[in-house]
Each structure stands twice: as structure tokens, then as C-alpha cells.
Coordinates of C-alpha atoms and ligand atoms in Angstrom, one line a residue:
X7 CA 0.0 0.0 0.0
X8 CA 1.1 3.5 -0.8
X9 CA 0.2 5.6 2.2
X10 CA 0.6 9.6 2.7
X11 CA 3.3 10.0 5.0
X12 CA 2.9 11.8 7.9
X13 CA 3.5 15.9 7.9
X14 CA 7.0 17.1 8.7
X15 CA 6.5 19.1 12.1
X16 CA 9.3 21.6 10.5
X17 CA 6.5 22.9 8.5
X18 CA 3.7 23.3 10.7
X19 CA 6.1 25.5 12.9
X20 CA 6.4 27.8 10.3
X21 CA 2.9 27.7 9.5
X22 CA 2.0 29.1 13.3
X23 CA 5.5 31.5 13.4
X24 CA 3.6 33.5 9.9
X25 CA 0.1 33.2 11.6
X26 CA 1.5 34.5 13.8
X27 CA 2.6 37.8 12.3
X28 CA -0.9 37.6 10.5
X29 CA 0.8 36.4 7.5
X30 CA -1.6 33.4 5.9
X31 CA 1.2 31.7 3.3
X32 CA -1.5 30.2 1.0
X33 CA 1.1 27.7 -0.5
X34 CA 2.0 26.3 2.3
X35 CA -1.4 26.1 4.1
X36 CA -2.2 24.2 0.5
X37 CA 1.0 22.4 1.2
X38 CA 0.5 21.7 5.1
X39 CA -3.6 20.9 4.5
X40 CA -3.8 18.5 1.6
X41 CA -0.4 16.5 3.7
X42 CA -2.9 16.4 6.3
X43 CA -5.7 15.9 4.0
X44 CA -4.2 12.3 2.5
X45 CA -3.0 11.3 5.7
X46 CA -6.7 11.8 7.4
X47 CA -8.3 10.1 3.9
X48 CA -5.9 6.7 5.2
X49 CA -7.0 6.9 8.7
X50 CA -10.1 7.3 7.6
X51 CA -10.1 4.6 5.3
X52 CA -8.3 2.2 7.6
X53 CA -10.9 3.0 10.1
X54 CA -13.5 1.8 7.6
X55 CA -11.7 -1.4 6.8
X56 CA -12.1 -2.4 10.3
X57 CA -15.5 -1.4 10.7
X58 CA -17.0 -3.0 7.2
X59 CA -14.4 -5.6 6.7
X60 CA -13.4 -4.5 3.2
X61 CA -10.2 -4.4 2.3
X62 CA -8.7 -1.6 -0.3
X63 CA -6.7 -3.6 -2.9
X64 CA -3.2 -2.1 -3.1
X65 CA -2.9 -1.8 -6.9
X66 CA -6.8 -0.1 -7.7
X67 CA -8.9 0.4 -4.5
X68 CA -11.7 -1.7 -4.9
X69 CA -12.8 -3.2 -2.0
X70 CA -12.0 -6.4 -1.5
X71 CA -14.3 -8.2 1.1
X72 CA -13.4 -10.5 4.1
X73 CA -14.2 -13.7 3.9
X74 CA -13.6 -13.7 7.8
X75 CA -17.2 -12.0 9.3
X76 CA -16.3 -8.5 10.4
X77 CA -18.9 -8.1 12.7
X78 CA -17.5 -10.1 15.3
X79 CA -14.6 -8.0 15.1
X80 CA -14.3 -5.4 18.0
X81 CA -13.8 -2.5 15.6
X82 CA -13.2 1.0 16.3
X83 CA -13.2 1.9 20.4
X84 CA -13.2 -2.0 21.3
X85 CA -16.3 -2.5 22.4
X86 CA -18.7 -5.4 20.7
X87 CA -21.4 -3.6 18.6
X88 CA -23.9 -4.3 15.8
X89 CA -24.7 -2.8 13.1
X90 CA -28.1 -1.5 12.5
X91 CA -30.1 0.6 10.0
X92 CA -31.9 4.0 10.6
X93 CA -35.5 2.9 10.0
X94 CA -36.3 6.3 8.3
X95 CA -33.1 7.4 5.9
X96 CA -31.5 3.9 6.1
X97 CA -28.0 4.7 6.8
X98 CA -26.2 2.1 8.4
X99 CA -25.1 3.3 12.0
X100 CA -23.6 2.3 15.5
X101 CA -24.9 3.1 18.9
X102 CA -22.0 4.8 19.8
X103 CA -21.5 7.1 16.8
X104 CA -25.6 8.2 17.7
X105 CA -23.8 9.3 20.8
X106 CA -20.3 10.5 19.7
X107 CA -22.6 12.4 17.2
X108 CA -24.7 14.4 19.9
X109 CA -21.4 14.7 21.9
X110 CA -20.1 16.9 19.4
X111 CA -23.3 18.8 18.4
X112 CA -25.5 18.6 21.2
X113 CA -29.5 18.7 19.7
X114 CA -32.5 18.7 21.9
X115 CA -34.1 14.7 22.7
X116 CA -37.0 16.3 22.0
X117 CA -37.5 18.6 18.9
X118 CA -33.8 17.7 17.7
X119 CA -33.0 21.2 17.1
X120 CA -29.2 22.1 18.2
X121 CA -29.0 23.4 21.3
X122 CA -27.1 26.8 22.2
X123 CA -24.3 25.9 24.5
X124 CA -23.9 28.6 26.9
X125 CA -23.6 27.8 31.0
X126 CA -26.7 25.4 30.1
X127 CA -27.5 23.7 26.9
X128 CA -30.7 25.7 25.6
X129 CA -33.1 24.9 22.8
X130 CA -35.6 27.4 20.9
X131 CA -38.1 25.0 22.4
X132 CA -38.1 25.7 26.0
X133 CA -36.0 22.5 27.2
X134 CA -33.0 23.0 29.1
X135 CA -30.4 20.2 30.4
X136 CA -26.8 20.8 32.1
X137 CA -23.9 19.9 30.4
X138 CA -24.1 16.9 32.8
X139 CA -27.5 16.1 32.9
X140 CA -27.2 15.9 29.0
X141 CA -24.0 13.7 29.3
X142 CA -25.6 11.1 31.6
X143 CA -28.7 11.4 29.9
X144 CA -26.9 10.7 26.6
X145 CA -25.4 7.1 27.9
X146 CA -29.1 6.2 29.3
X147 CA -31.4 7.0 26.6
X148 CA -32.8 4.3 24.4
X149 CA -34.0 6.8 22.2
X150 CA -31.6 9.3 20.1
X151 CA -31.8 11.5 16.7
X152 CA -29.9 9.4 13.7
X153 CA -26.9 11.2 13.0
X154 CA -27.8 11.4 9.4
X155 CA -31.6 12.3 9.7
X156 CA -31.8 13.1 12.8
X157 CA -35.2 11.0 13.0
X158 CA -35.2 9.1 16.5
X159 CA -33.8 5.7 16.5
X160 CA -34.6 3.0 18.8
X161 CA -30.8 1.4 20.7
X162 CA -30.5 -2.0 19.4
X163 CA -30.7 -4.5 21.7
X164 CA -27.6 -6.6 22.5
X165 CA -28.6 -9.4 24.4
X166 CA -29.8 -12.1 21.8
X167 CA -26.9 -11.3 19.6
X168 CA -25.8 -14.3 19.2
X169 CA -28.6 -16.9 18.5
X170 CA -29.5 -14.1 15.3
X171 CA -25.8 -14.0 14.6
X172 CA -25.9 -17.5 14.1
X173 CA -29.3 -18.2 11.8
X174 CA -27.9 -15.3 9.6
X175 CA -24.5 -16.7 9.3
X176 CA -25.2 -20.5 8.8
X177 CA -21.9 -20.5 7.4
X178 CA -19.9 -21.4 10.1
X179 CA -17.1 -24.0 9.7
X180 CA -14.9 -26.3 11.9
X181 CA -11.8 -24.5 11.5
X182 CA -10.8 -28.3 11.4
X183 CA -12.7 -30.5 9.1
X184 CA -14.8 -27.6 7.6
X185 CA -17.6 -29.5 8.6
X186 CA -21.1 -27.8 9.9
X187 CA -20.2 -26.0 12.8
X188 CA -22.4 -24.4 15.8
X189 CA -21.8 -21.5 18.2
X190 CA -23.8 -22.9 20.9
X191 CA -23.1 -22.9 24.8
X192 CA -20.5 -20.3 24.6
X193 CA -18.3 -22.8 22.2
X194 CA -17.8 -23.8 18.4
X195 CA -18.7 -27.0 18.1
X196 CA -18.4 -29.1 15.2
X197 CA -21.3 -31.3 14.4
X198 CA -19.5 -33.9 12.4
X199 CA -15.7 -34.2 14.3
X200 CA -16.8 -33.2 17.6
X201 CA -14.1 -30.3 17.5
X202 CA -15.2 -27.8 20.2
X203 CA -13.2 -24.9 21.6
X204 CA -14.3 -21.8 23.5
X205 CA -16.0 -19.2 21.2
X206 CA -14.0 -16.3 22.3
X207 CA -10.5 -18.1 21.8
X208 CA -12.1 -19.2 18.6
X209 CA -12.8 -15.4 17.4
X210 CA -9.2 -14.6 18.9
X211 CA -7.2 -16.9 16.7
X212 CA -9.8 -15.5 13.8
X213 CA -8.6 -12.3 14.3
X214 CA -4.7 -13.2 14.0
X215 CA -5.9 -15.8 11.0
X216 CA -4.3 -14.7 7.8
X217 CA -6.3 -14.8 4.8
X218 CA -5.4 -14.3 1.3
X219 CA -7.3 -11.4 -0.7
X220 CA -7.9 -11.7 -4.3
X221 CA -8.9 -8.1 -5.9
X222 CA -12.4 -8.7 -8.3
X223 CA -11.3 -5.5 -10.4
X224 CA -7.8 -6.6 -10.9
X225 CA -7.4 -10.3 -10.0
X226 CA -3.6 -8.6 -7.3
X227 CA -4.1 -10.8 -4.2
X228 CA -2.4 -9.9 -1.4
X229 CA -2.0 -10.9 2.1
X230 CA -4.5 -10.4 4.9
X231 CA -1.8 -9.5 7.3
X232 CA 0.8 -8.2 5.2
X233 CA -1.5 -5.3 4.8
X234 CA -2.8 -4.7 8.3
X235 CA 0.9 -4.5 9.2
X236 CA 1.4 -1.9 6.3
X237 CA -1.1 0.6 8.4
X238 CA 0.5 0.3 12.2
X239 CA 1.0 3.4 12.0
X240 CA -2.6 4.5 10.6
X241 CA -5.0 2.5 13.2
X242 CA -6.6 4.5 15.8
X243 CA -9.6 3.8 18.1
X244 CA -10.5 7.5 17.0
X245 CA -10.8 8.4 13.2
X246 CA -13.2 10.7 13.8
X247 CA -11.3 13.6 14.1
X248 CA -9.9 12.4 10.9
X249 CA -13.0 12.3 9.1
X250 CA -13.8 15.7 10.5
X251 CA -10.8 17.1 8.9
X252 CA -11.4 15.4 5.3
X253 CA -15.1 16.8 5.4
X254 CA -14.3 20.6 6.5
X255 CA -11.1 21.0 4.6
X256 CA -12.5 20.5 1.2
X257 CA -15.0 23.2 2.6
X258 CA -12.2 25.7 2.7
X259 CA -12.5 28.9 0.5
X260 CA -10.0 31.6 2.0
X261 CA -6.5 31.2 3.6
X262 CA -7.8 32.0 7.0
X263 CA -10.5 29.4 6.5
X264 CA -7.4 27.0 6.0
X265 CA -5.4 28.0 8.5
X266 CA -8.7 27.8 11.2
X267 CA -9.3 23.9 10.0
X268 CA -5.7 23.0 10.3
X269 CA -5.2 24.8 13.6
X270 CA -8.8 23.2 15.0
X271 CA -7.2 19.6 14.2
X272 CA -3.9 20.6 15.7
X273 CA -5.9 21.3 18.6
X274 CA -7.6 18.0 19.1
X275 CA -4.7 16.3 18.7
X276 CA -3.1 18.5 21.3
X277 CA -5.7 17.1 23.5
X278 CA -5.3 13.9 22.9
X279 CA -1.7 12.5 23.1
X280 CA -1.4 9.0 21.3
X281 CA -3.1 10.6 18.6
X282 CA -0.8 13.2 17.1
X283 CA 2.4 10.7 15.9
X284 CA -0.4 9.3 13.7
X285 CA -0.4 12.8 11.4
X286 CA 2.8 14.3 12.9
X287 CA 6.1 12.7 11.6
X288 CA 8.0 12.7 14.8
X289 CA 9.0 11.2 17.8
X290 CA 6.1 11.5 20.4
X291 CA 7.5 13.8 23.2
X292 CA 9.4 16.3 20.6
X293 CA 5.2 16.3 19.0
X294 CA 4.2 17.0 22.7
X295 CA 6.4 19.7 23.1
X296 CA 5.9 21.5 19.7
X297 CA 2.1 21.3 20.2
X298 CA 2.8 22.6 24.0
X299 CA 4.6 25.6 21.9
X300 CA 1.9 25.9 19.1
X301 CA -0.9 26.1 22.2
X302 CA 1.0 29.0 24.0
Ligands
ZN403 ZN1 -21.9 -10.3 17.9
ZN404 ZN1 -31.6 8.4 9.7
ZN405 ZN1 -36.2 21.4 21.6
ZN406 ZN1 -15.0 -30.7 12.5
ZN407 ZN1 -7.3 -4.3 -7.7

């Protein structure tokens, strides 16, 4: 895989030391953004891979899809969670990002209009919460506006997972024989060697299974693991800041516009440490430091 490397911190210091003399160096903003840009587009795109299971072929970018079931993967953040459709616009969404989404822009449970943030989140309505009533209120509700539609969507539920799971994917197989093989009683059991082994080793030894990829488009195959190891440096349990940048960048029409959407990611990576070496070429304390500096 051909990744965008990461941004050479040399630059971004010059970057701030003209902003700060009110000097907006178009070229290098153009220079500094669309480094960031590609690097955020393979973050992002890694991020997908391990959400949807399709793999970017290195030679053409078609997907390529697992053969190994993605959803049992634990994905961005780590936690198990299903898919599930927005019963009104369709789009395909997780719990969590109906929360991360209302973290970020905080709408009314009610009317779903945005709320003003001042000392207390106010909407036109009439509702009022705290900041905290809102947070705790966010992790409780069953009921929250789709990201996309902003329609209310019901949580799924998690419990019976696994008995679905299984009557949609019939096609499990004793890693084995390749016979007919049952998750049942917290095991995979084969109903025709009597393999059996617990379920989460099972999915464990999935997840470090190689698997070879053939690309539909251009027949390249390539290696499972050969290309999760080409994007170490690219995996985070956070794209979203990523995918922020990639959406609001392209939105950029002045110099200042630029130098405001580079500067806001700067600043979320300041606040979040293990982040930053993922779009800063450096080692991690000199990126501490130079953010420390940029902040100041
Ligand atoms: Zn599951
Ligand atoms: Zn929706
Ligand atoms: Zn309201
Ligand atoms: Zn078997
Ligand atoms: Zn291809």
C-alpha cells in the first residue's frame, strides 16, 4: 500500500511562526492541508476497513471483502457492537456514533433542534439540560436522533446477539474438518468431528488468522496480514477527528479558512496524546512539546 506519510513538524512551525505575524502563506497552508488531508483520507479509510471488513486492494482500490465475518470484530473503540439501519433514511449506524454524534453537536431529545451551548444547553423549544444532565442522559437513553436524519432511533438491543448471529450466518465452519459448525453454549462446536473450543478463543485466533485477498477489479491478491501490518502506524480507536478534517477541509475557500481547520485539528490532537504521531512525523515527546509551543 502506498500511504501519505505523515506531515514534517518543520513545516507546521512555520505555519504558526507567519500566523502569527498575520501572514496566511497560501502555499503552504495548501501544502500543510492536503499533507494532512491524505493522511486523514488513510486513517479514515483504515478506520472503515475495520469497521466494514473491506479491504482496499493495493494496486486499484476496490474493495475487497473479508471472507472472515467482520462483525464479530471489536472495531473502532473496542467494544462489541452491531450494526443496524436507521428505520427512516437507512444509513447504516452504530450506537456509539448516535452518541459521539450528539457529543459533538449537542441537539434537543425532543425537537432535535441544536442546542445553544452557553452555561446550560438551551433549545428554541423551552428544554433546558446541564452539560451533565445531557452527558448522563446521553449514555441512558434508548432513544436518540440518527446522525444522518436526525429521526429518533430505537438502541439495538444486545442481548440475543448471538442466537441471530448465528441463523444469519449459517456459514460457520470447523476450522478443522470444515464440517457444519455451531456457536452454541458459549463454544464452536463441530457437528461432524466433535471439534469444540471456547467461542472467544475461537474469534481470537480469527482475528490473527491470515487470509489471502484476491482483488475482483484486478485479479492482485495480497496478504491479509501483510496489509494490516502496512497501516501500524494508521489505526486508531479514533478516526473521527480524521474524518472531520477530510469533510471541513475541502469546505475551505480563504487562507484563514485553511489555517482555522488545520489549527482546529492541531488542537484536538493537542488534547489527545497517542493521537498526534499518527499525522505528525515525529517522535512522540518532541510532537508534545511542539504542540505545548503551538498552544502557548
Ligand atoms: Zn456479535
Ligand atoms: Zn436516519
Ligand atoms: Zn427542543
Ligand atoms: Zn470438524
Ligand atoms: Zn485491484
Amino acid at each position: 500500500m502506498n500511504w501519505a506519510p505523515r506531515v514534517k513538524p518543520i513545516k507546521i512551525r512555520r505555519l504558526y511562526r507567519y500566523a502569527r505575524l498575520g501572514i496566511y502563506d497560501d502555499t503552504l497552508l495548501h501544502d500543510v492541508g492536503w499533507e494532512l488531508y491524505a493522511r486523514c483520507l488513510d486513517i479514515a479509510a483504515v478506520a472503515d476497513v475495520y469497521r466494514g471488513g473491506r479491504v482496499p486492494c493495493p494496486k486499484c482500490s476496490t474493495k475487497v471483502a473479508r471472507r472472515i465475518d467482520p462483525l464479530f470484530s471489536s472495531g473502532e473503540g473496542g467494544t462489541h457492537e452491531h450494526w443496524f439501519r436507521c428505520p427512516h433514511c437507512t444509513e447504516r449506524l452504530l450506537w456509539r456514533d448516535c452518541r459521539q454524534a450528539l457529543r459533538n453537536v449537542p441537539r434537543c431529545f425532543d425537537c432535535r433542534a441544536v442546542l445553544h451551548k452557553e452555561v446550560m444547553f438551551r433549545c428554541a423549544c423551552g428544554k433546558t439540560w446541564s452539560p451533565e444532565a445531557y452527558k448522563q442522559s446521553l449514555r441512558t437513553r434508548v432513544l436518540l436522533p440518527c446522525p444522518h436524519c436526525f429521526d429518533l432511533v430505537r438502541r439495538p438491543e444486545p442481548p440475543v446477539q448471538t442466537v441471530r448471529h448465528r441463523q444469519r450466518s449459517p456459514e460457520l465452519h470447523c476450522p478443522k474438518c470444515q464440517g457444519f459448525a455451531l456457536h452454541q453454549h458459549g463454544n464452536i462446536e463441530c457437528t461432524v468431528c466433535g471439534y469444540k473450543r471456547r467461542w472467544r478463543d475461537y474469534r481470537k485466533s480469527l482475528k490473527k488468522k491470515d487470509e489471502k485477498l484476491e482483488c475482483p477489479n484486478c485479479q492482485y491478491t495480497f496478504r491479509w496480514q501483510a496489509w494490516r501490518k502496512s497501516t501500524r502506524s494508521l489505526r486508531t480507536g479514533n478516526p473521527r477527528p480524521a474524518r472531520e478534517f477530510v469533510k471541513k477541509w475541502l469546505r475551505c475557500r480563504t487562507p484563514q479558512q485553511r489555517m482555522i481547520q488545520i489549527d482546529a485539528l492541531l488542537q484536538t490532537l493537542h488534547g489527545r496524546g497517542p493521537l498526534a504521531p499518527l499525522f505528525i512525523d515525529s517522535g512522540v515527546h518532541k510532537i508534545r512539546q511542539m504542540l505545548d509551543d503551538l498552544a502557548s
